[in-house]
Short mmCIF file of C-alpha atoms in Angstrom, two decimals:
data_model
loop_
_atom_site.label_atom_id
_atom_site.label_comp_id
_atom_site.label_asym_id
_atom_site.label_seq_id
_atom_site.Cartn_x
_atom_site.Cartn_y
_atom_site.Cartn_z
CA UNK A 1 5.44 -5.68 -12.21
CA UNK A 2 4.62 -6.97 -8.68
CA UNK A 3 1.22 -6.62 -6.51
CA UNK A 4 2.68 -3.60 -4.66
CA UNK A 5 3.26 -1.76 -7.90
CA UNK A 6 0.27 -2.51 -9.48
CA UNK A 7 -1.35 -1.85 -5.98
CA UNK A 8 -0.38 1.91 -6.40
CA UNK A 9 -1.32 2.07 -10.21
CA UNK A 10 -4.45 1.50 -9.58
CA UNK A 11 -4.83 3.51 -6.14
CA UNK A 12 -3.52 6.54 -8.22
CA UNK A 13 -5.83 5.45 -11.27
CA UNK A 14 -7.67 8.87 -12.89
CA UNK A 15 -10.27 9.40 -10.72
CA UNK A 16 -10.38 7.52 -7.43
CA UNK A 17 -13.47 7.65 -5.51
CA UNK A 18 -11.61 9.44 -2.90
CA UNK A 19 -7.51 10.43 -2.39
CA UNK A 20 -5.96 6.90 -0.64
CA UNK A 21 -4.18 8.15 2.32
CA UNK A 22 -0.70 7.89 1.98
CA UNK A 23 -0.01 5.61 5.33
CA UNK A 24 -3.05 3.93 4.43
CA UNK A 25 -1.37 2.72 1.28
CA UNK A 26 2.36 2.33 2.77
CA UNK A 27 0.66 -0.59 5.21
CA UNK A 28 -1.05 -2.21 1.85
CA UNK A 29 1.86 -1.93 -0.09
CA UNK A 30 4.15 -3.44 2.84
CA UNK A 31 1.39 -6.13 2.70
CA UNK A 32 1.71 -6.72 -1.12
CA UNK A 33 4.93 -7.24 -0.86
CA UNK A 34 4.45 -10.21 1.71
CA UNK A 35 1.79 -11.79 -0.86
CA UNK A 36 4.93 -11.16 -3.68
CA UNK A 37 7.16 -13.45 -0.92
CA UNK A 38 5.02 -15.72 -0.32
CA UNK A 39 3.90 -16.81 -3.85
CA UNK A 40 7.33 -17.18 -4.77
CA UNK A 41 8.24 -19.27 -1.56
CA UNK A 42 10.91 -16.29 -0.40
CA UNK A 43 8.55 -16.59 3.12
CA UNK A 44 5.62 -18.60 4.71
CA UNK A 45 3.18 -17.64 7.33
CA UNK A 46 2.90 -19.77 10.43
CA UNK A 47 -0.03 -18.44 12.52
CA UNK A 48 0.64 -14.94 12.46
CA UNK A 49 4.62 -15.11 12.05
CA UNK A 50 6.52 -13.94 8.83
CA UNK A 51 8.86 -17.45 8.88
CA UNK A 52 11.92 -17.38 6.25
CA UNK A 53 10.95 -20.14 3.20
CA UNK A 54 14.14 -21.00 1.33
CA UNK A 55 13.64 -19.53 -2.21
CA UNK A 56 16.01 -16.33 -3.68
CA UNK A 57 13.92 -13.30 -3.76
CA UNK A 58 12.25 -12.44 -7.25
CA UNK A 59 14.25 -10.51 -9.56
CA UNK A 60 12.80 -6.88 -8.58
CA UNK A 61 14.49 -4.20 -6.53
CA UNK A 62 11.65 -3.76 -3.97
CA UNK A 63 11.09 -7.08 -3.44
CA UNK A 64 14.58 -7.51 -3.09
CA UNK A 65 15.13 -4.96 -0.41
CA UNK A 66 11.74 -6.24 1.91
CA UNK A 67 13.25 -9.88 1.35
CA UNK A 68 16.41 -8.60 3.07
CA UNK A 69 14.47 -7.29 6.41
CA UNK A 70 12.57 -10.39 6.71
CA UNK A 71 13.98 -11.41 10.37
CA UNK A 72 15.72 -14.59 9.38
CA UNK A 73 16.20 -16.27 12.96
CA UNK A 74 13.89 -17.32 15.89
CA UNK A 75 11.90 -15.11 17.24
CA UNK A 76 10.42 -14.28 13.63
CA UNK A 77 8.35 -10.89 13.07
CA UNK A 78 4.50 -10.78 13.34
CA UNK A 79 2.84 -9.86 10.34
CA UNK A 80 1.03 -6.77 12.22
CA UNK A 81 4.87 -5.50 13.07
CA UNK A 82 6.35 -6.17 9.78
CA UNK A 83 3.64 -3.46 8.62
CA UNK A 84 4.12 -0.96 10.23
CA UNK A 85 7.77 -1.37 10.51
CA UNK A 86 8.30 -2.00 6.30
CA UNK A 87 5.46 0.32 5.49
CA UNK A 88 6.75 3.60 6.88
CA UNK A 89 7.26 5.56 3.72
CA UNK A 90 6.44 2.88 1.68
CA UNK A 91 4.27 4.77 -0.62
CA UNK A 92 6.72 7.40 -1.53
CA UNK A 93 9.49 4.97 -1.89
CA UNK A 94 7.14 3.29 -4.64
CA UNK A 95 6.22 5.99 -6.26
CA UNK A 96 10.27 7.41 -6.39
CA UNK A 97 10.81 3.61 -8.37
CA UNK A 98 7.70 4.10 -11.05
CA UNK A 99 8.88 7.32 -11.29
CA UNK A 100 12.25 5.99 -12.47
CA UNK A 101 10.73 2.94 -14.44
CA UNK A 102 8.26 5.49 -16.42
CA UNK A 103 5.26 4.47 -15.30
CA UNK A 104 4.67 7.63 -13.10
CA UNK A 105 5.28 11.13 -14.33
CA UNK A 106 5.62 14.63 -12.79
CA UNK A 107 3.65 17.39 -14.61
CA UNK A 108 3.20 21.39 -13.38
CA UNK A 109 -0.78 21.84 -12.68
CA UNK A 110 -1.88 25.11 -14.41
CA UNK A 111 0.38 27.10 -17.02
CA UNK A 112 2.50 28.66 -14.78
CA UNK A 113 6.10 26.96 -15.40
CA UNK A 114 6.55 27.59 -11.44
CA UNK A 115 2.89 26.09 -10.54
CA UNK A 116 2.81 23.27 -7.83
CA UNK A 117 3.91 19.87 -9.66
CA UNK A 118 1.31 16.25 -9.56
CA UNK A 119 1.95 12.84 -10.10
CA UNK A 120 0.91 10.97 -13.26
CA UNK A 121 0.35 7.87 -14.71
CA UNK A 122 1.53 7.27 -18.13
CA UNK A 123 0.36 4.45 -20.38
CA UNK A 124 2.22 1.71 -20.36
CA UNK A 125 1.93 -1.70 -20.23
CA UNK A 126 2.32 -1.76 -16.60
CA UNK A 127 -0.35 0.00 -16.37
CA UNK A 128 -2.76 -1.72 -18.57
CA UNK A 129 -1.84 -4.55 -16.46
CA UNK A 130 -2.15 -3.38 -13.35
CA UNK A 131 -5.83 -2.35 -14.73
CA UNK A 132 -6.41 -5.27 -16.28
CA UNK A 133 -6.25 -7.34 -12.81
CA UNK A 134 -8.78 -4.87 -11.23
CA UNK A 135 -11.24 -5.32 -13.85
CA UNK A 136 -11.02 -8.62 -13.72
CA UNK A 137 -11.53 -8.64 -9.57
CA UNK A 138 -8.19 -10.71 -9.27
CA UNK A 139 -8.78 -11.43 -5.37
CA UNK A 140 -5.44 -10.51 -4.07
CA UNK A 141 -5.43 -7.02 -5.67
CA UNK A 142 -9.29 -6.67 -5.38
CA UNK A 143 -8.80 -7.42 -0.58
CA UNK A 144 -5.78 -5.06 -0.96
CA UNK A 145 -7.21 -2.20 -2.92
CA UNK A 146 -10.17 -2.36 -1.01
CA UNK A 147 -8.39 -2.19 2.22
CA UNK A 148 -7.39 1.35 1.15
CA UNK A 149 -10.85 2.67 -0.15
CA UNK A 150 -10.02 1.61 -3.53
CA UNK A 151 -12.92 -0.74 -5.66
CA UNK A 152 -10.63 -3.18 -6.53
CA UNK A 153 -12.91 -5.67 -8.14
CA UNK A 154 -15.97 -5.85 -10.53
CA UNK A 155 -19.33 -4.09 -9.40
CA UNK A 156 -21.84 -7.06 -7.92
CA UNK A 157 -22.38 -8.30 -4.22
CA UNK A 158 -19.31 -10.89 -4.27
CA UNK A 159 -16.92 -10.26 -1.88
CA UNK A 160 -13.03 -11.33 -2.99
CA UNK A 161 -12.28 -14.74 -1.79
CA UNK A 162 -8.90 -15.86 -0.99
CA UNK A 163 -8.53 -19.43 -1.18
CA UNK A 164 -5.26 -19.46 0.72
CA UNK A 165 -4.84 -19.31 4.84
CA UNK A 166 -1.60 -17.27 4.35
CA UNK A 167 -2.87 -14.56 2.08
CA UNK A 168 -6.29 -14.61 4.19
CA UNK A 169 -4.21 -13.51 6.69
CA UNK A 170 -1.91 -11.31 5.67
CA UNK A 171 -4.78 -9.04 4.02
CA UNK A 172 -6.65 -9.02 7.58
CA UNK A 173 -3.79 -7.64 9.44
CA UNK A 174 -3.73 -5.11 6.58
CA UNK A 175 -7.10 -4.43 6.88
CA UNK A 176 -6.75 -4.22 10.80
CA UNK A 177 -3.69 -2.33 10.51
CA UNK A 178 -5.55 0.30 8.09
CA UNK A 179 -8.47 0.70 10.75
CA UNK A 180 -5.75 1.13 13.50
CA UNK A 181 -4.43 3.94 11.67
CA UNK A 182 -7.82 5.54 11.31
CA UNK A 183 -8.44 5.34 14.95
CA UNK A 184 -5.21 7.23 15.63
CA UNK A 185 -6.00 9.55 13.28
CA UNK A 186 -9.41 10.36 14.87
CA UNK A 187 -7.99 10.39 18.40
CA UNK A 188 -5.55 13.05 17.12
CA UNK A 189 -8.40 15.38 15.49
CA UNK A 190 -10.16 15.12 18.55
CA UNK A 191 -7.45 15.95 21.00
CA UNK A 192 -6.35 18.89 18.84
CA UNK A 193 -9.82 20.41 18.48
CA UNK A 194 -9.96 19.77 22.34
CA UNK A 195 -6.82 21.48 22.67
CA UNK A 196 -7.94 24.65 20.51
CA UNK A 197 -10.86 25.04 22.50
CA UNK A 198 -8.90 25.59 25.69
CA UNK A 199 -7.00 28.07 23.95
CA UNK A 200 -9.85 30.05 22.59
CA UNK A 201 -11.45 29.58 25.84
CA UNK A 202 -15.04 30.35 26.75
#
């Protein structure tokens, strides 16, 4: 299991204080996956630059595939860009791969055979793990999850620390990314309620 993946386990955990927004979590998850790089040398951060670091990719398809868009050449990606450009989708693209590993599972809500279908988790030691790390207030998981609305770490007054410049940054262009998203959102409720008044007129 990687950060991303247990990321999503525990933003789809039972009951969530709220639903996590899916674009809020494709930008964490994009994120994760730059933490996943990083700690296994596959990139380095210079400033806020995503700069190739020499090692093979871990041995996981996801990983894999974000190692292969990291821009390999001079000019190198901003962190900020590499979000929103890796993250589009992101969240359904991880939950089609748990799916397919068995962590996730599709039952019918209600007893109608026909009734609208939601997304499970299933027990598993995946899961446990992912779990695990939250209880626990693992920093990385704790800054990510809680970039998404999600209490990632133990109840108490502690904020996570990150020890490390490169992760430090990473998770505050996710967390800046997150807000940006927000803000468009709100600009976009506001213009269309704007827009229905002039329709409905005086």
């Amino acid at each position: 299991m990687t950060t991303a993946k247990d990321l999503f386990i525990i933003a789809m955990d039972p009951v969530p204080d709220h639903a996590v927004g899916q674009g809020d979590l494709s930008l964490a998850l994009a994120g994760a996956e730059l933490l996943d790089l990083i700690g296994a040398g596959v990139i380095t951060v210079d400033g806020d630059l995503i700069v190739p670091g020499g090692s093979s990719a871990p041995d996981d398809r996801l990983l894999g595939e974000a190692a292969a868009r990291i821009t390999g050449q001079p000019p190198y990606e901003r962190i900020e860009d590499w979000l929103w450009r890796r993250g589009r989708d992101l969240a359904a693209t991880y939950q089609d791969a748990l799916e397919e590993d068995g962590e996730l599972t599709q039952k019918r809500s209600g007893r109608l055979p026909f009734g609208p279908r939601r997304v499970e988790l299933v027990d598993t030691p995946g899961r446990r793990r992912a779990i695990a790390r939250r209880e626990e207030g693992e920093p990385v998981l704790a800054a990510l999850a809680s970039a998404v609305g999600v209490d990632g770490a133990p109840s108490g007054d502690d904020e996570p620390r990150l020890d490390d410049g490169a992760v430090t940054t990473v998770v505050a262009t996710v967390h800046e990314a997150v807000m940006e998203l927000e803000a468009v959102r709100q600009r976009r409720t506001i213009e269309n309620t704007a827009f229905a008044n002039v329709w409905r007129g005086p």
